[in-house]
Every structure is written in C-alpha cells, then in structure tokens.
PDB file of C-alpha atoms in Angstrom:
ATOM      1  CA  MET P   1      -0.036  -0.402  -0.168  1.00 36.00           C
ATOM      2  CA  LYS P   2       1.124   3.394  -0.978  1.00 41.00           C
ATOM      3  CA  SER P   3       2.331   5.725   2.292  1.00 45.00           C
ATOM      4  CA  ARG P   4       0.447   8.686   2.787  1.00 53.00           C
ATOM      5  CA  ILE P   5       2.466  11.626   2.971  1.00 64.00           C
ATOM      6  CA  LEU P   6       1.390  14.156   5.872  1.00 76.00           C
ATOM      7  CA  PRO P   7       0.835  17.579   5.753  1.00 75.00           C
ATOM      8  CA  HIS P   8       3.985  18.862   7.362  1.00 85.00           C
ATOM      9  CA  ILE P   9       6.321  16.998   4.859  1.00 91.00           C
ATOM     10  CA  ILE P  10       7.706  17.710   1.697  1.00 93.00           C
ATOM     11  CA  VAL P  11       9.223  15.371  -0.323  1.00 92.00           C
ATOM     12  CA  GLU P  12      11.794  16.628  -3.177  1.00 92.00           C
ATOM     13  CA  GLY P  13      13.435  13.360  -5.028  1.00 90.00           C
ATOM     14  CA  SER P  14      14.977  11.253  -2.563  1.00 92.00           C
ATOM     15  CA  ALA P  15      14.768  13.875   0.246  1.00 93.00           C
ATOM     16  CA  GLN P  16      11.906  14.596   2.925  1.00 94.00           C
ATOM     17  CA  TYR P  17      11.569  17.789   4.325  1.00 96.00           C
ATOM     18  CA  THR P  18       9.537  18.026   8.035  1.00 95.00           C
ATOM     19  CA  LEU P  19       8.214  21.718   8.171  1.00 95.00           C
ATOM     20  CA  GLY P  20       6.695  20.986  11.318  1.00 94.00           C
ATOM     21  CA  ASP P  21       4.588  19.062  13.613  1.00 93.00           C
ATOM     22  CA  PHE P  22       1.161  17.667  13.137  1.00 89.00           C
ATOM     23  CA  ASP P  23      -1.011  16.975  15.920  1.00 86.00           C
ATOM     24  CA  GLY P  24      -3.794  15.422  13.308  1.00 81.00           C
ATOM     25  CA  SER P  25      -5.550  18.295  12.301  1.00 82.00           C
ATOM     26  CA  SER P  26      -3.388  20.959  12.447  1.00 86.00           C
ATOM     27  CA  VAL P  27       0.402  21.613  10.967  1.00 88.00           C
ATOM     28  CA  ILE P  28       2.548  23.523  14.018  1.00 92.00           C
ATOM     29  CA  TYR P  29       5.081  25.102  11.945  1.00 95.00           C
ATOM     30  CA  ASP P  30       8.614  25.673  12.719  1.00 97.00           C
ATOM     31  CA  PHE P  31      10.437  28.366  10.571  1.00 97.00           C
ATOM     32  CA  ASP P  32      13.842  27.057  10.970  1.00 97.00           C
ATOM     33  CA  LYS P  33      12.788  24.101   9.545  1.00 97.00           C
ATOM     34  CA  ILE P  34      10.971  26.212   6.756  1.00 97.00           C
ATOM     35  CA  LEU P  35      14.238  27.885   6.082  1.00 97.00           C
ATOM     36  CA  ILE P  36      16.074  24.731   5.486  1.00 97.00           C
ATOM     37  CA  TYR P  37      13.307  23.687   2.988  1.00 97.00           C
ATOM     38  CA  LEU P  38      13.748  26.663   1.028  1.00 97.00           C
ATOM     39  CA  GLN P  39      17.392  26.721   1.018  1.00 97.00           C
ATOM     40  CA  ALA P  40      17.005  23.166  -0.624  1.00 97.00           C
ATOM     41  CA  LYS P  41      14.000  23.822  -2.866  1.00 97.00           C
ATOM     42  CA  GLY P  42      15.708  27.334  -3.837  1.00 97.00           C
ATOM     43  CA  LYS P  43      18.796  25.489  -5.141  1.00 96.00           C
ATOM     44  CA  LEU P  44      16.741  22.840  -7.153  1.00 96.00           C
ATOM     45  CA  LEU P  45      14.681  26.076  -8.648  1.00 97.00           C
ATOM     46  CA  PHE P  46      17.650  28.751  -9.469  1.00 96.00           C
ATOM     47  CA  GLY P  47      20.720  26.669  -9.096  1.00 95.00           C
ATOM     48  CA  LYS P  48      23.563  25.824  -6.485  1.00 94.00           C
ATOM     49  CA  ASN P  49      24.788  29.459  -5.778  1.00 93.00           C
ATOM     50  CA  PHE P  50      20.979  30.436  -4.530  1.00 95.00           C
ATOM     51  CA  LYS P  51      21.016  31.137  -0.523  1.00 93.00           C
ATOM     52  CA  ILE P  52      19.047  32.448   2.160  1.00 94.00           C
ATOM     53  CA  TYR P  53      20.609  35.349   3.187  1.00 93.00           C
ATOM     54  CA  GLU P  54      20.531  36.320   7.050  1.00 93.00           C
ATOM     55  CA  ALA P  55      19.595  39.776   6.321  1.00 93.00           C
ATOM     56  CA  ASP P  56      16.162  38.788   4.742  1.00 95.00           C
ATOM     57  CA  ARG P  57      14.975  36.472   7.822  1.00 95.00           C
ATOM     58  CA  GLU P  58      12.489  39.136   8.728  1.00 96.00           C
ATOM     59  CA  ILE P  59      10.967  39.129   5.642  1.00 96.00           C
ATOM     60  CA  LEU P  60      11.236  35.610   5.253  1.00 97.00           C
ATOM     61  CA  PHE P  61       9.079  35.369   8.582  1.00 98.00           C
ATOM     62  CA  LYS P  62       6.733  37.863   7.746  1.00 98.00           C
ATOM     63  CA  LEU P  63       5.936  36.003   4.066  1.00 98.00           C
ATOM     64  CA  CYS P  64       6.398  32.664   5.841  1.00 98.00           C
ATOM     65  CA  ASN P  65       3.832  33.070   8.537  1.00 97.00           C
ATOM     66  CA  TYR P  66       1.512  34.761   5.579  1.00 98.00           C
ATOM     67  CA  PHE P  67       1.569  31.793   3.402  1.00 97.00           C
ATOM     68  CA  ILE P  68       0.870  29.229   6.252  1.00 96.00           C
ATOM     69  CA  LYS P  69      -1.439  31.315   7.465  1.00 95.00           C
ATOM     70  CA  ASP P  70      -0.224  31.659  11.195  1.00 95.00           C
ATOM     71  CA  GLU P  71      -3.445  33.958  13.156  1.00 95.00           C
ATOM     72  CA  ALA P  72      -1.634  34.875  15.402  1.00 96.00           C
ATOM     73  CA  ASN P  73       2.121  35.906  14.095  1.00 97.00           C
ATOM     74  CA  CYS P  74      -0.251  37.484  11.014  1.00 98.00           C
ATOM     75  CA  LYS P  75      -1.972  39.771  14.075  1.00 97.00           C
ATOM     76  CA  LYS P  76       1.574  40.638  15.858  1.00 97.00           C
ATOM     77  CA  LEU P  77       3.027  41.684  12.706  1.00 97.00           C
ATOM     78  CA  ASN P  78       0.001  43.683  11.314  1.00 97.00           C
ATOM     79  CA  ILE P  79      -0.670  40.709   8.512  1.00 98.00           C
ATOM     80  CA  ASP P  80      -4.060  40.150   7.214  1.00 98.00           C
ATOM     81  CA  PRO P  81      -3.919  36.552   5.662  1.00 96.00           C
ATOM     82  CA  ASN P  82      -7.412  37.242   3.511  1.00 96.00           C
ATOM     83  CA  LYS P  83      -5.558  40.368   1.574  1.00 97.00           C
ATOM     84  CA  GLY P  84      -3.051  39.734  -1.042  1.00 97.00           C
ATOM     85  CA  ILE P  85       0.955  40.518  -0.873  1.00 98.00           C
ATOM     86  CA  LEU P  86       2.722  43.593  -2.348  1.00 98.00           C
ATOM     87  CA  LEU P  87       6.120  43.034  -1.899  1.00 98.00           C
ATOM     88  CA  SER P  88       8.552  45.977  -2.842  1.00 97.00           C
ATOM     89  CA  GLY P  89      12.110  46.582  -2.940  1.00 95.00           C
ATOM     90  CA  PRO P  90      15.378  47.668  -4.760  1.00 93.00           C
ATOM     91  CA  VAL P  91      16.334  45.932  -8.099  1.00 92.00           C
ATOM     92  CA  GLY P  92      17.788  42.176  -7.442  1.00 90.00           C
ATOM     93  CA  CYS P  93      16.939  42.022  -3.958  1.00 93.00           C
ATOM     94  CA  GLY P  94      15.183  38.765  -4.362  1.00 94.00           C
ATOM     95  CA  LYS P  95      11.413  39.601  -4.395  1.00 97.00           C
ATOM     96  CA  THR P  96      10.640  37.200  -7.831  1.00 96.00           C
ATOM     97  CA  SER P  97      12.626  34.558  -6.495  1.00 96.00           C
ATOM     98  CA  LEU P  98      10.882  34.461  -3.075  1.00 97.00           C
ATOM     99  CA  MET P  99       7.248  34.751  -4.632  1.00 97.00           C
ATOM    100  CA  LYS P 100       8.772  31.944  -7.054  1.00 97.00           C
ATOM    101  CA  LEU P 101       9.755  29.709  -4.102  1.00 97.00           C
ATOM    102  CA  LEU P 102       6.977  30.461  -1.015  1.00 97.00           C
ATOM    103  CA  ARG P 103       4.327  28.724  -2.932  1.00 95.00           C
ATOM    104  CA  HIS P 104       6.048  25.857  -2.679  1.00 96.00           C
ATOM    105  CA  ILE P 105       5.752  25.265   1.183  1.00 95.00           C
ATOM    106  CA  VAL P 106       2.267  25.422   0.719  1.00 93.00           C
ATOM    107  CA  PRO P 107       1.418  22.673  -2.075  1.00 90.00           C
ATOM    108  CA  HIS P 108      -2.049  22.140  -0.659  1.00 85.00           C
ATOM    109  CA  GLN P 109      -3.396  25.564  -1.173  1.00 88.00           C
ATOM    110  CA  LYS P 110      -4.337  26.864  -4.984  1.00 88.00           C
ATOM    111  CA  PRO P 111      -1.217  27.529  -6.400  1.00 91.00           C
ATOM    112  CA  TYR P 112      -0.632  31.511  -8.476  1.00 95.00           C
ATOM    113  CA  LYS P 113       0.474  31.997 -11.798  1.00 95.00           C
ATOM    114  CA  ILE P 114       3.769  34.635 -11.942  1.00 97.00           C
ATOM    115  CA  ILE P 115       3.130  37.003 -14.630  1.00 97.00           C
ATOM    116  CA  PRO P 116       5.751  39.978 -15.461  1.00 97.00           C
ATOM    117  CA  THR P 117       3.634  43.188 -16.050  1.00 97.00           C
ATOM    118  CA  ARG P 118       5.985  43.972 -19.190  1.00 97.00           C
ATOM    119  CA  ASN P 119       4.098  40.408 -20.989  1.00 97.00           C
ATOM    120  CA  ILE P 120       1.068  41.808 -20.220  1.00 97.00           C
ATOM    121  CA  ALA P 121       1.650  45.528 -22.062  1.00 96.00           C
ATOM    122  CA  PHE P 122       2.775  44.134 -24.980  1.00 96.00           C
ATOM    123  CA  GLY P 123      -0.021  41.433 -24.933  1.00 95.00           C
ATOM    124  CA  PHE P 124      -2.499  44.298 -24.722  1.00 95.00           C
ATOM    125  CA  ASN P 125      -0.646  46.122 -27.642  1.00 95.00           C
ATOM    126  CA  HIS P 126      -1.465  42.855 -29.702  1.00 94.00           C
ATOM    127  CA  ILE P 127      -5.181  41.857 -28.892  1.00 94.00           C
ATOM    128  CA  GLY P 128      -6.266  44.877 -26.935  1.00 93.00           C
ATOM    129  CA  TYR P 129      -8.790  45.231 -24.010  1.00 92.00           C
ATOM    130  CA  LYS P 130      -9.627  41.254 -24.068  1.00 94.00           C
ATOM    131  CA  THR P 131      -5.980  41.414 -22.013  1.00 94.00           C
ATOM    132  CA  ILE P 132      -7.611  43.286 -19.685  1.00 93.00           C
ATOM    133  CA  GLU P 133     -10.439  40.832 -18.905  1.00 92.00           C
ATOM    134  CA  ASP P 134      -8.361  37.933 -19.094  1.00 92.00           C
ATOM    135  CA  TYR P 135      -6.237  39.273 -16.099  1.00 93.00           C
ATOM    136  CA  GLY P 136      -9.179  40.715 -14.110  1.00 83.00           C
ATOM    137  CA  ASP P 137     -10.806  37.411 -13.953  1.00 77.00           C
ATOM    138  CA  SER P 138     -10.837  34.309 -11.112  1.00 73.00           C
ATOM    139  CA  GLN P 139      -7.492  33.100 -11.607  1.00 87.00           C
ATOM    140  CA  TYR P 140      -4.723  33.256  -9.354  1.00 93.00           C
ATOM    141  CA  PHE P 141      -1.803  35.727 -10.192  1.00 96.00           C
ATOM    142  CA  CYS P 142       1.187  37.273  -9.027  1.00 97.00           C
ATOM    143  CA  PHE P 143       1.792  40.499 -11.312  1.00 98.00           C
ATOM    144  CA  ASP P 144       5.695  40.636 -11.453  1.00 98.00           C
ATOM    145  CA  ASP P 145       7.964  44.105 -11.638  1.00 97.00           C
ATOM    146  CA  LEU P 146       4.596  46.541 -11.565  1.00 98.00           C
ATOM    147  CA  GLY P 147       5.711  49.589 -12.658  1.00 96.00           C
ATOM    148  CA  VAL P 148       8.458  48.581 -15.551  1.00 95.00           C
ATOM    149  CA  GLU P 149       5.827  47.953 -18.045  1.00 96.00           C
ATOM    150  CA  PRO P 150       5.445  50.355 -20.547  1.00 94.00           C
ATOM    151  CA  MET P 151       2.277  52.176 -21.627  1.00 94.00           C
ATOM    152  CA  GLY P 152      -0.419  49.950 -23.765  1.00 95.00           C
ATOM    153  CA  ARG P 153      -1.562  51.224 -27.249  1.00 93.00           C
ATOM    154  CA  TYR P 154      -4.126  49.678 -28.924  1.00 92.00           C
ATOM    155  CA  TYR P 155      -5.550  51.085 -32.661  1.00 90.00           C
ATOM    156  CA  GLY P 156      -3.883  54.579 -31.480  1.00 89.00           C
ATOM    157  CA  LYS P 157      -5.235  54.837 -27.979  1.00 92.00           C
ATOM    158  CA  ASP P 158      -2.883  54.522 -25.075  1.00 95.00           C
ATOM    159  CA  CYS P 159      -4.359  52.898 -21.874  1.00 96.00           C
ATOM    160  CA  ASN P 160      -2.565  52.145 -18.441  1.00 96.00           C
ATOM    161  CA  VAL P 161      -3.098  48.607 -18.814  1.00 97.00           C
ATOM    162  CA  MET P 162      -1.982  47.401 -15.119  1.00 97.00           C
ATOM    163  CA  GLY P 163      -3.741  50.308 -13.621  1.00 96.00           C
ATOM    164  CA  GLU P 164      -6.956  49.176 -15.341  1.00 96.00           C
ATOM    165  CA  ILE P 165      -6.152  45.387 -14.383  1.00 96.00           C
ATOM    166  CA  LEU P 166      -5.348  46.721 -10.749  1.00 96.00           C
ATOM    167  CA  LEU P 167      -9.060  48.051 -10.508  1.00 95.00           C
ATOM    168  CA  SER P 168     -10.651  45.136 -12.101  1.00 94.00           C
ATOM    169  CA  ARG P 169      -8.913  42.649  -9.336  1.00 95.00           C
ATOM    170  CA  TYR P 170     -10.220  45.047  -6.956  1.00 95.00           C
ATOM    171  CA  GLU P 171     -13.709  44.730  -7.727  1.00 92.00           C
ATOM    172  CA  PHE P 172     -13.099  40.844  -8.173  1.00 91.00           C
ATOM    173  CA  PHE P 173     -12.017  40.660  -4.613  1.00 93.00           C
ATOM    174  CA  LEU P 174     -14.431  42.749  -3.231  1.00 92.00           C
ATOM    175  CA  GLN P 175     -17.179  40.037  -4.789  1.00 91.00           C
ATOM    176  CA  THR P 176     -15.127  36.678  -4.217  1.00 90.00           C
ATOM    177  CA  LYS P 177     -12.357  37.673  -1.795  1.00 90.00           C
ATOM    178  CA  MET P 178      -9.715  36.353  -4.962  1.00 91.00           C
ATOM    179  CA  LYS P 179      -6.355  37.481  -4.059  1.00 94.00           C
ATOM    180  CA  THR P 180      -3.407  39.410  -6.091  1.00 96.00           C
ATOM    181  CA  HIS P 181       0.109  39.412  -5.187  1.00 98.00           C
ATOM    182  CA  VAL P 182       2.370  41.868  -6.963  1.00 98.00           C
ATOM    183  CA  THR P 183       6.121  42.719  -6.831  1.00 98.00           C
ATOM    184  CA  THR P 184       7.592  45.759  -7.573  1.00 97.00           C
ATOM    185  CA  ASN P 185      10.557  48.454  -7.317  1.00 96.00           C
ATOM    186  CA  LEU P 186       8.674  51.621  -6.746  1.00 95.00           C
ATOM    187  CA  ASN P 187       7.569  52.623  -3.104  1.00 91.00           C
ATOM    188  CA  ALA P 188       4.032  54.290  -2.279  1.00 89.00           C
ATOM    189  CA  ALA P 189       4.374  58.028  -3.684  1.00 91.00           C
ATOM    190  CA  GLU P 190       5.516  56.402  -6.997  1.00 95.00           C
ATOM    191  CA  LEU P 191       3.323  53.704  -7.572  1.00 95.00           C
ATOM    192  CA  GLU P 192       0.374  56.855  -6.783  1.00 94.00           C
ATOM    193  CA  GLU P 193       2.490  58.851  -9.843  1.00 95.00           C
ATOM    194  CA  ARG P 194       2.204  56.192 -12.009  1.00 95.00           C
ATOM    195  CA  TYR P 195      -1.495  54.776 -11.782  1.00 96.00           C
ATOM    196  CA  GLY P 196      -3.008  57.424  -9.598  1.00 94.00           C
ATOM    197  CA  ASN P 197      -4.881  58.045  -6.295  1.00 95.00           C
ATOM    198  CA  ARG P 198      -7.755  55.913  -7.188  1.00 95.00           C
ATOM    199  CA  VAL P 199      -5.793  52.774  -7.852  1.00 96.00           C
ATOM    200  CA  ARG P 200      -3.507  53.574  -4.719  1.00 94.00           C
ATOM    201  CA  SER P 201      -6.339  53.880  -2.449  1.00 95.00           C
ATOM    202  CA  ARG P 202      -7.405  50.523  -3.664  1.00 95.00           C
ATOM    203  CA  MET P 203      -4.138  48.514  -3.336  1.00 95.00           C
ATOM    204  CA  ARG P 204      -4.307  49.761   0.318  1.00 94.00           C
ATOM    205  CA  GLN P 205      -7.639  47.814   0.725  1.00 95.00           C
ATOM    206  CA  THR P 206      -6.476  44.513  -1.209  1.00 96.00           C
ATOM    207  CA  PHE P 207      -2.605  44.004  -0.118  1.00 97.00           C
ATOM    208  CA  ASN P 208      -0.332  43.638   2.731  1.00 97.00           C
ATOM    209  CA  LEU P 209       2.727  45.719   2.019  1.00 96.00           C
ATOM    210  CA  ILE P 210       6.031  44.049   2.902  1.00 97.00           C
ATOM    211  CA  SER P 211       9.046  46.082   1.807  1.00 95.00           C
ATOM    212  CA  PHE P 212      12.942  45.282   1.785  1.00 94.00           C
ATOM    213  CA  ASP P 213      15.210  47.758   3.253  1.00 88.00           C
ATOM    214  CA  ALA P 214      15.994  50.060   0.465  1.00 83.00           C
ATOM    215  CA  LYS P 215      19.707  49.424   1.084  1.00 83.00           C
ATOM    216  CA  SER P 216      19.189  45.409   0.281  1.00 85.00           C
ATOM    217  CA  VAL P 217      22.181  44.219  -1.553  1.00 79.00           C
ATOM    218  CA  ASP P 218      21.845  43.176  -5.372  1.00 83.00           C
ATOM    219  CA  LYS P 219      21.561  39.416  -5.005  1.00 81.00           C
ATOM    220  CA  ARG P 220      22.061  39.060  -8.973  1.00 78.00           C
ATOM    221  CA  CYS P 221      25.489  40.753  -8.741  1.00 66.00           C
TER     222      CYS P 221
END
C-alpha cells in the first residue's frame, strides 16, 4: 500500500523535509525548518548558488507566516491573511525569487501564476482590451515587476493597462475574496504617480505591504 504523505512533510526527489509537527488536524510550523526547506528548494529552482540571506530573515518570517496562515503571528505583524501581498524593494533584492519559492511551502493551497507586467502590456498592444478581461478574472496571479511595463497602446489609444487590471482585480476581490500578489521596485509615492490616487487607494485595501530595506544588496551581482 502506498504510504500517505503527511501535510507537514514535503518530498523533493529522494529527500524529505519536515516543516513542523502535525497534531492530527493542523500543522505547527517551525520557521527554522521552513528555512532549511527553502534553501534546498531554492537551489533546485535557481541553481547551486542560491542561498537564504540572514539579512532577509525578517522579510521571510513575515512572508512565511502569511503563507502558512499563522493567525497569531499575522496579527502581531499586522498582516491580514485575507489580503494579497505587495512585495516591494530595490532591483535585485530577490522579490521575484521569493514569490516563486514560497508557494512551495503550502502545496495544498491553490498556486498562483507569476506574470511579468511587461508581458501583459505587450499582450494588450496585440489583442487589446481582452487582455484586461483575461487578467481581471478569477485566476490567482502574482504580477511581477509592477511599474516597469510601458503604457499600452491599441488602435492609437493609450491605456494604463496594469492600472485598469488592478481596478478590475479590486472589484473581483470585493466580490469573491480572490487575492492578487504584486512585486514592485516602486515605493508608495511612485505607485501613486504611476497609477493614480484611485488605484493606490484600492491597493491599500487589497494588499499587505511588505518591503525590503532600501539598502538591500543586489543578489544578482
């Protein structure tokens, strides 16, 4: 008979990682054990040079508690597990890698697709407003590098494509509680300048802001 894998255990090839203890109904996660798994999974996803930086421990603690839905810690950290994540920080600090990586600690949850915003804007230039409909719907997305995408243009008309999509996602969030995640290099003031006060106001209602230190090193160097 095939053995049942328990919810606190993740198997990667021949290796097995225990993320905490299982009491029969819920998992009591151990943050240090999660970090061991993330280090190993990161090397599998991104190559042997990947590593978890001690300087990122605070950010990782927030993100891990969000993804595992630890209500007590989320409350202490002022994180609402019912909202999405807006992960901001300087170029190369590891935002995209973490969003690709962290979804693996909760394989029982619905996975989100990570979509570069530049690709969305280019898609709009080819097929128009259907792009906004496609990304404003019921799928689970992480929009990567918000703010680097160019203005959309279709049949001679300009459109702030991601601004429109974020407004659509906000309305969908109110109706269904479907979350959206975002990574960005922009700060709050820059986001408001790029997308307007209306979008920025709605982003406050739909995202938890988690930020890397502005002096975070470029890990791609």
